[in-house]
Short mmCIF file of C-alpha atoms and ligand atoms in Angstrom, two decimals:
data_model
loop_
_atom_site.label_atom_id
_atom_site.label_comp_id
_atom_site.label_asym_id
_atom_site.label_seq_id
_atom_site.Cartn_x
_atom_site.Cartn_y
_atom_site.Cartn_z
CA MET A 129 102.98 129.57 101.25
CA PRO A 130 102.02 126.02 102.13
CA GLY A 131 101.47 123.57 99.30
CA PRO A 132 98.44 121.50 98.31
CA LEU A 133 99.36 118.56 100.55
CA LEU A 134 99.56 120.65 103.70
CA ASP A 135 96.40 122.56 102.69
CA THR A 136 94.58 119.24 102.31
CA LEU A 137 95.73 118.09 105.74
CA LYS A 138 94.30 121.31 107.11
CA GLY A 139 90.94 120.52 105.57
CA SER A 140 90.83 122.08 102.12
CA ILE A 141 89.61 120.12 99.10
CA GLN A 142 91.81 120.33 96.00
CA GLU A 143 90.55 119.86 92.48
CA ILE A 144 93.39 117.42 91.84
CA PRO A 145 94.39 115.47 94.94
CA PRO A 146 97.98 115.99 96.05
CA ILE A 147 100.03 112.79 95.86
CA TRP A 148 102.97 111.13 97.53
CA LEU A 149 103.75 107.42 97.90
CA MET A 150 104.81 105.50 100.96
CA ARG A 151 108.39 104.24 100.39
CA GLN A 152 108.71 106.65 97.46
CA ALA A 153 112.44 106.88 98.16
CA GLY A 154 113.88 103.43 97.75
CA ARG A 155 114.91 100.45 95.76
CA TYR A 156 112.62 100.83 92.73
CA LEU A 157 114.68 103.94 91.83
CA PRO A 158 117.99 103.29 90.03
CA GLU A 159 119.46 106.49 91.52
CA TYR A 160 118.75 105.11 95.01
CA ARG A 161 120.34 101.75 94.24
CA GLU A 162 123.42 103.51 92.93
CA LEU A 163 123.91 105.64 96.05
CA ARG A 164 123.23 102.66 98.31
CA ALA A 165 125.89 100.57 96.56
CA GLU A 166 128.32 103.45 96.96
CA LYS A 167 127.64 103.97 100.68
CA GLY A 168 127.54 100.27 101.48
CA GLY A 169 124.16 99.76 103.11
CA PHE A 170 120.86 101.08 104.32
CA LEU A 171 121.78 102.24 107.85
CA ALA A 172 124.90 103.97 106.54
CA LEU A 173 122.61 105.98 104.26
CA VAL A 174 120.15 106.82 107.03
CA TYR A 175 122.86 108.18 109.35
CA ASP A 176 124.59 110.16 106.59
CA SER A 177 122.38 113.24 106.43
CA ASP A 178 123.77 114.42 103.07
CA ALA A 179 123.02 111.05 101.49
CA ALA A 180 119.64 110.77 103.24
CA ALA A 181 118.58 114.26 102.14
CA GLU A 182 119.65 113.48 98.58
CA ILE A 183 117.58 110.25 98.65
CA THR A 184 114.59 112.08 100.13
CA VAL A 185 114.69 114.50 97.20
CA GLN A 186 115.28 111.89 94.45
CA PRO A 187 111.59 110.99 93.96
CA ILE A 188 110.60 114.69 94.10
CA ARG A 189 112.96 115.49 91.22
CA ARG A 190 111.78 112.56 89.18
CA PHE A 191 108.02 112.71 89.82
CA ALA A 192 107.29 116.12 91.38
CA PHE A 193 105.40 114.55 94.26
CA ASP A 194 103.62 116.98 96.58
CA GLY A 195 105.29 115.61 99.70
CA ALA A 196 108.85 114.62 100.58
CA ILE A 197 109.02 111.97 103.29
CA LEU A 198 112.14 111.90 105.40
CA PHE A 199 114.38 109.02 104.34
CA SER A 200 114.92 107.04 107.51
CA ASP A 201 113.29 104.07 109.21
CA ILE A 202 110.87 103.44 112.07
CA LEU A 203 113.52 101.25 113.74
CA ILE A 204 115.75 104.26 114.45
CA VAL A 205 113.65 104.67 117.62
CA PRO A 206 114.61 101.24 119.06
CA HIS A 207 118.20 101.95 117.99
CA ALA A 208 118.17 105.27 119.90
CA MET A 209 116.71 103.41 122.89
CA GLY A 210 119.93 101.39 122.86
CA GLN A 211 118.90 98.18 121.10
CA GLY A 212 121.31 96.83 118.50
CA LEU A 213 120.07 97.23 114.92
CA GLU A 214 121.35 95.77 111.66
CA PHE A 215 119.90 95.45 108.21
CA LEU A 216 121.28 92.31 106.60
CA ALA A 217 121.02 92.26 102.81
CA GLY A 218 117.92 90.39 101.73
CA GLU A 219 116.94 89.49 105.31
CA GLY A 220 115.33 92.63 106.70
CA PRO A 221 116.07 94.15 110.11
CA LYS A 222 117.64 92.32 113.06
CA LEU A 223 117.39 93.84 116.55
CA SER A 224 119.44 92.46 119.44
CA PRO A 225 119.18 91.50 122.16
CA THR A 226 115.41 91.03 121.86
CA LEU A 227 113.09 92.13 124.67
CA LEU A 228 112.55 88.43 125.40
CA GLU A 229 116.29 88.07 126.12
CA ALA A 230 116.87 91.42 127.82
CA LYS A 231 115.02 94.19 129.62
CA LEU A 232 114.69 97.79 128.52
CA GLU A 233 116.71 98.77 131.58
CA ASP A 234 119.67 96.83 130.18
CA PHE A 235 119.90 99.13 127.18
CA THR A 236 122.04 102.27 127.15
CA ALA A 237 120.00 104.98 125.49
CA ALA A 238 121.68 106.68 122.54
CA PRO A 239 119.53 109.74 121.83
CA GLU A 240 122.36 111.28 119.77
CA ARG A 241 121.35 108.83 117.03
CA PHE A 242 118.49 111.25 116.31
CA ASP A 243 120.84 114.15 115.52
CA PRO A 244 121.69 113.15 111.92
CA ILE A 245 118.00 112.48 111.27
CA TYR A 246 117.11 116.04 112.32
CA GLU A 247 119.95 117.22 110.08
CA THR A 248 118.39 115.31 107.17
CA VAL A 249 115.09 117.11 107.72
CA ARG A 250 116.85 120.49 107.82
CA LYS A 251 118.87 119.79 104.69
CA THR A 252 115.92 118.40 102.76
CA ARG A 253 113.69 121.34 103.68
CA ALA A 254 116.34 123.64 102.22
CA MET A 255 116.53 121.59 98.98
CA ILE A 256 112.82 121.41 98.08
CA SER A 257 110.47 124.16 97.02
CA GLN A 258 108.05 125.74 99.51
CA SER A 259 105.05 124.08 97.88
CA VAL A 260 106.41 120.59 98.60
CA THR A 261 105.39 119.46 102.08
CA MET A 262 108.13 118.02 104.30
CA LEU A 263 106.83 114.91 106.06
CA GLY A 264 108.37 113.43 109.18
CA PHE A 265 107.36 110.12 110.73
CA ALA A 266 107.68 107.57 113.47
CA GLY A 267 106.52 104.02 113.86
CA SER A 268 103.67 103.58 116.27
CA PRO A 269 104.54 102.07 119.65
CA TRP A 270 102.84 98.75 118.95
CA THR A 271 104.59 98.25 115.60
CA ASN A 272 107.98 99.18 117.03
CA ALA A 273 107.33 96.95 120.05
CA THR A 274 106.70 93.94 117.78
CA TYR A 275 110.21 94.35 116.31
CA MET A 276 111.84 95.05 119.68
CA ILE A 277 110.27 91.93 121.21
CA ALA A 278 110.81 89.48 118.34
CA GLY A 279 114.07 91.04 117.14
CA GLN A 280 112.79 90.89 113.57
CA GLY A 281 109.69 90.99 111.44
CA SER A 282 107.19 88.18 111.85
CA LYS A 283 104.04 87.06 110.10
CA ASP A 284 101.54 87.33 112.95
CA GLN A 285 103.49 89.35 115.58
CA GLY A 286 102.93 86.32 117.84
CA SER A 287 105.74 87.04 120.33
CA ALA A 288 104.47 90.53 121.09
CA ARG A 289 100.84 89.43 121.27
CA LEU A 290 101.73 86.62 123.68
CA LEU A 291 103.77 88.95 125.87
CA ALA A 292 100.87 91.41 125.96
CA TYR A 293 98.56 88.64 127.28
CA ARG A 294 101.06 87.03 129.65
CA ASP A 295 102.52 90.18 131.14
CA PRO A 296 100.45 93.25 130.24
CA ALA A 297 102.33 95.40 132.79
CA ARG A 298 105.61 94.69 131.01
CA MET A 299 104.03 95.37 127.63
CA GLN A 300 102.65 98.62 129.01
CA ALA A 301 106.11 99.65 130.22
CA ILE A 302 107.59 98.89 126.80
CA CYS A 303 104.91 100.89 124.97
CA ASP A 304 105.16 103.78 127.45
CA ALA A 305 108.92 103.96 126.90
CA ILE A 306 108.48 103.99 123.12
CA VAL A 307 105.79 106.67 123.45
CA ASP A 308 108.15 108.95 125.40
CA VAL A 309 111.06 108.57 122.99
CA SER A 310 108.77 108.97 119.95
CA ILE A 311 107.37 112.25 121.31
CA THR A 312 110.88 113.68 121.68
CA TYR A 313 111.84 112.39 118.24
CA LEU A 314 108.78 113.79 116.47
CA ARG A 315 109.14 117.18 118.19
CA GLY A 316 112.75 117.25 117.01
CA GLN A 317 111.68 116.52 113.44
CA ILE A 318 109.07 119.27 113.52
CA ASP A 319 111.54 121.76 115.00
CA ALA A 320 113.94 120.83 112.18
CA GLY A 321 111.33 121.56 109.50
CA ALA A 322 108.81 118.70 109.22
CA GLU A 323 105.43 120.27 108.40
CA ALA A 324 103.31 117.18 109.03
CA ILE A 325 104.01 113.77 110.52
CA GLN A 326 102.80 110.25 109.93
CA LEU A 327 102.51 107.50 112.53
CA PHE A 328 103.11 104.15 110.82
CA ASP A 329 101.21 101.35 112.53
CA SER A 330 102.01 98.63 110.03
CA TRP A 331 101.02 95.77 112.33
CA ALA A 332 97.87 97.29 113.84
CA GLY A 333 95.87 94.64 111.99
CA SER A 334 97.01 91.68 114.06
CA LEU A 335 95.25 92.67 117.30
CA ALA A 336 91.95 91.55 118.80
CA PRO A 337 89.53 94.43 119.54
CA ASP A 338 90.36 95.05 123.24
CA GLU A 339 94.06 94.71 122.48
CA PHE A 340 93.70 97.19 119.63
CA GLU A 341 92.23 99.74 122.04
CA ARG A 342 95.05 99.26 124.51
CA TRP A 343 98.11 98.87 122.29
CA VAL A 344 97.16 100.86 119.19
CA ILE A 345 94.62 103.53 120.08
CA ALA A 346 95.85 104.50 123.57
CA PRO A 347 99.58 104.94 122.77
CA ASN A 348 98.84 106.81 119.55
CA ALA A 349 96.44 109.06 121.47
CA LYS A 350 99.23 109.85 123.96
CA ILE A 351 101.67 110.78 121.21
CA THR A 352 99.07 112.85 119.40
CA ALA A 353 98.08 114.75 122.55
CA ALA A 354 101.70 115.57 123.36
CA ILE A 355 102.46 116.81 119.85
CA LYS A 356 99.23 118.83 119.81
CA GLN A 357 100.32 120.47 123.04
CA SER A 358 103.77 121.52 121.80
CA HIS A 359 103.04 121.89 118.05
CA PRO A 360 99.29 122.48 117.64
CA ASP A 361 99.59 123.49 113.97
CA THR A 362 101.39 120.37 112.74
CA PRO A 363 98.95 117.86 111.24
CA ILE A 364 99.29 114.21 112.24
CA ILE A 365 98.41 111.39 109.87
CA GLY A 366 97.66 108.03 111.49
CA PHE A 367 98.16 104.91 109.37
CA PRO A 368 96.68 101.89 111.17
CA LYS A 369 97.35 99.28 108.51
CA GLY A 370 94.91 96.39 108.66
CA ALA A 371 92.57 98.14 111.11
CA GLY A 372 89.54 97.13 109.03
CA ALA A 373 86.29 97.74 110.91
CA LYS A 374 88.28 99.34 113.77
CA LEU A 375 89.17 102.29 111.53
CA PRO A 376 86.34 104.61 112.69
CA ALA A 377 87.25 104.06 116.37
CA TYR A 378 90.90 104.77 115.57
CA ALA A 379 89.95 107.95 113.71
CA ARG A 380 87.69 109.22 116.53
CA GLU A 381 89.72 108.21 119.56
CA THR A 382 93.38 108.84 118.73
CA GLY A 383 93.02 112.54 117.96
CA VAL A 384 94.91 112.28 114.67
CA ASP A 385 94.03 114.87 112.03
CA ALA A 386 93.95 112.48 109.09
CA VAL A 387 93.95 108.75 108.46
CA GLY A 388 95.87 106.67 105.95
CA LEU A 389 93.92 103.76 104.50
CA ASP A 390 95.40 100.47 103.36
CA GLU A 391 94.33 98.85 100.09
CA THR A 392 92.01 96.30 101.70
CA LEU A 393 89.51 99.00 102.67
CA ASP A 394 86.68 99.89 100.34
CA PRO A 395 87.09 103.65 99.88
CA VAL A 396 83.29 104.13 99.60
CA TRP A 397 82.83 102.40 102.96
CA ALA A 398 85.69 104.36 104.55
CA ASN A 399 84.19 107.60 103.30
CA SER A 400 80.83 106.69 104.82
CA VAL A 401 82.17 105.81 108.30
CA LEU A 402 84.82 108.51 108.85
CA PRO A 403 84.03 111.83 110.54
CA GLU A 404 82.82 114.44 108.08
CA GLY A 405 85.65 116.60 106.76
CA MET A 406 88.45 114.42 108.11
CA PRO A 407 91.23 114.23 105.50
CA VAL A 408 92.06 110.77 104.18
CA GLN A 409 95.10 109.37 102.45
CA GLY A 410 95.25 106.35 100.19
CA ASN A 411 94.56 103.74 99.08
CA LEU A 412 95.59 102.20 95.76
CA ASP A 413 97.01 98.69 95.93
CA PRO A 414 100.80 98.95 95.47
CA LEU A 415 100.71 95.67 93.54
CA LEU A 416 98.38 97.22 90.97
CA VAL A 417 101.05 99.85 90.30
CA GLU A 418 103.60 97.07 89.95
CA ALA A 419 101.30 95.18 87.56
CA GLY A 420 100.21 98.22 85.55
CA GLY A 421 97.73 97.91 82.68
CA PRO A 422 94.23 99.29 82.06
CA ALA A 423 93.01 98.43 85.59
CA LEU A 424 95.40 101.04 87.01
CA PRO A 425 93.75 104.26 85.74
CA LYS A 426 90.33 102.72 86.32
CA ARG A 427 91.05 102.02 89.97
CA VAL A 428 92.66 105.45 90.43
CA LYS A 429 89.38 106.99 89.30
CA THR A 430 87.37 104.79 91.67
CA VAL A 431 89.49 105.93 94.63
CA ILE A 432 89.35 109.61 93.68
CA ASP A 433 85.58 109.48 93.06
CA ALA A 434 84.96 107.80 96.41
CA PHE A 435 86.51 110.74 98.26
CA GLU A 436 84.90 113.52 96.29
CA GLY A 437 83.72 116.09 98.82
CA ARG A 438 86.38 115.16 101.38
CA PRO A 439 90.01 116.35 101.65
CA HIS A 440 91.98 113.55 99.97
CA ILE A 441 95.68 112.88 99.53
CA PHE A 442 96.37 110.25 96.92
CA ASN A 443 98.69 107.48 98.10
CA LEU A 444 99.08 103.73 98.03
CA GLY A 445 97.68 101.36 100.64
CA HIS A 446 101.24 100.45 101.68
CA GLY A 447 104.78 101.07 100.47
CA ILE A 448 105.63 100.91 96.78
CA GLY A 449 107.31 97.62 95.90
CA GLN A 450 110.95 97.40 94.87
CA PHE A 451 110.11 95.79 91.52
CA THR A 452 107.68 98.49 90.40
CA PRO A 453 108.57 99.81 86.92
CA ILE A 454 109.19 103.56 86.80
CA GLU A 455 106.82 103.83 83.79
CA HIS A 456 103.96 102.53 85.93
CA VAL A 457 104.54 105.30 88.46
CA GLU A 458 104.46 107.78 85.58
CA GLU A 459 101.19 106.20 84.43
CA LEU A 460 99.79 106.52 87.93
CA LEU A 461 100.70 110.21 87.99
CA ARG A 462 99.02 110.79 84.64
CA ALA A 463 95.90 109.05 85.92
CA VAL A 464 95.79 111.20 89.06
CA ARG A 465 96.82 114.53 87.56
CA GLY A 466 95.35 114.16 84.06
O1 LIG B 712 108.47 106.04 102.85
C1 LIG B 712 109.64 106.39 102.64
O2 LIG B 712 110.13 106.46 101.49
C2 LIG B 712 110.46 106.90 103.80
C3 LIG B 712 111.39 105.97 104.38
C4 LIG B 712 110.89 104.74 105.11
C5 LIG B 712 111.59 103.51 105.08
N1 LIG B 712 110.97 102.66 105.95
C6 LIG B 712 112.78 103.24 104.27
C7 LIG B 712 113.25 101.84 104.12
C8 LIG B 712 109.81 104.60 105.97
C9 LIG B 712 108.70 105.57 106.32
C10 LIG B 712 109.88 103.26 106.50
C11 LIG B 712 108.92 102.75 107.48
C12 LIG B 712 109.05 101.37 107.95
N2 LIG B 712 110.18 100.64 108.16
C13 LIG B 712 107.95 100.60 108.38
C14 LIG B 712 106.52 101.06 108.42
C15 LIG B 712 105.90 101.10 107.08
C16 LIG B 712 105.83 99.79 106.38
O3 LIG B 712 106.44 99.71 105.31
O4 LIG B 712 105.14 98.90 106.86
C17 LIG B 712 108.45 99.35 108.81
C18 LIG B 712 107.63 98.19 109.32
C19 LIG B 712 109.87 99.40 108.67
C20 LIG B 712 110.85 98.35 109.04
C21 LIG B 712 111.65 97.90 107.91
N3 LIG B 712 112.58 98.69 107.25
C22 LIG B 712 111.66 96.63 107.31
C23 LIG B 712 110.76 95.48 107.72
C24 LIG B 712 112.60 96.66 106.29
C25 LIG B 712 113.04 95.50 105.45
C26 LIG B 712 112.05 95.14 104.41
C27 LIG B 712 112.34 95.88 103.17
O5 LIG B 712 111.39 96.46 102.58
O6 LIG B 712 113.50 95.88 102.77
C28 LIG B 712 113.15 97.97 106.22
C29 LIG B 712 114.17 98.48 105.28
C30 LIG B 712 113.89 99.73 104.55
N4 LIG B 712 113.30 100.85 105.08
C31 LIG B 712 114.24 100.00 103.19
C32 LIG B 712 113.84 101.32 102.92
C33 LIG B 712 114.04 102.09 101.65
C34 LIG B 712 114.95 99.06 102.25
C35 LIG B 712 116.40 99.12 102.58
C36 LIG B 712 117.25 98.69 101.44
O7 LIG B 712 117.48 97.47 101.34
O8 LIG B 712 117.71 99.56 100.68
#
């Protein structure tokens, strides 16, 4: 008995859209902060499958979301490729050595780092009810490459964009390697119980059109084709954040089943340019949930109305912020579910 989220991904239209939120497990929840303090850090939580499963389920218990997203991080893929990874408090991720200082060939792959993540999926699936959809994920090759090259987050992904222009063959080799590892990783998540997967392309928006074709569309199409071959019944959600006018090309050419929309897109426009019947996910501004107030239910209605007649999963345009009051999430749920 699949639940409303999975049904929507397979093309059915629900009277009330199913809902989950990107980053729904995390710092805005006091129960998360408590467990994190106890375990001593983010990566320690991710690699402890009991803790990670517990954190995955926390927002389901509190809000009865329709989907549970695996508690992990996109940077587990670079870590399993052998790059050093640390999360320093208040500073975000640090990867070392960077791919400007070292070559991929210098890394010693550590595929066993995926084992506890698969365990988390298995444990979570056993903890949630059948009607809650278990979501797996990976970062898209381009987004992961930007971190592997710069060694950290950056405003404009300049190091990766420069490398792609200066040495496209090297960039291609990096993306191809990430594609291969991501396919293995996603298949492992599905075999462990993930019922749908999302490809997070958080930095898709920084690329010029030809570059977008090469570094966003092509690698995502490769991953999608491989997953379709081994697991044809598992829906794939693509989330090309910042794609803007390139969204319809992404939706047509990657082969994903559904697209996630960021908050900058007009949902009426998105509805008019996307293939008929393609499920969409999104796209309330996470900062509006943080702010709260009368604009929140009004905007929720605008988003829902825009996708009337199309399979729609309610979500935010990006991850929920750490300073979002719990009451505002409750307000959001009332606005969506009535
Ligand atoms: O959505 C979920 O609840 C599932 C878990 C999840 C996390 N990160 C947990 C996390 C998912 C799907 C991600 C994806 C992710 N991670 C992306 C793509 C989506 C996006 O948000 O753009 C990216 C770019 C990352 C890399 C990353 N991880 C950064 C830049 C940071 C530091 C910034 C920040 O928000 O702290 C992280 C850390 C991280 N990943 C936290 C969580 C809950 C915070 C860790 C903590 O301090 O407790």
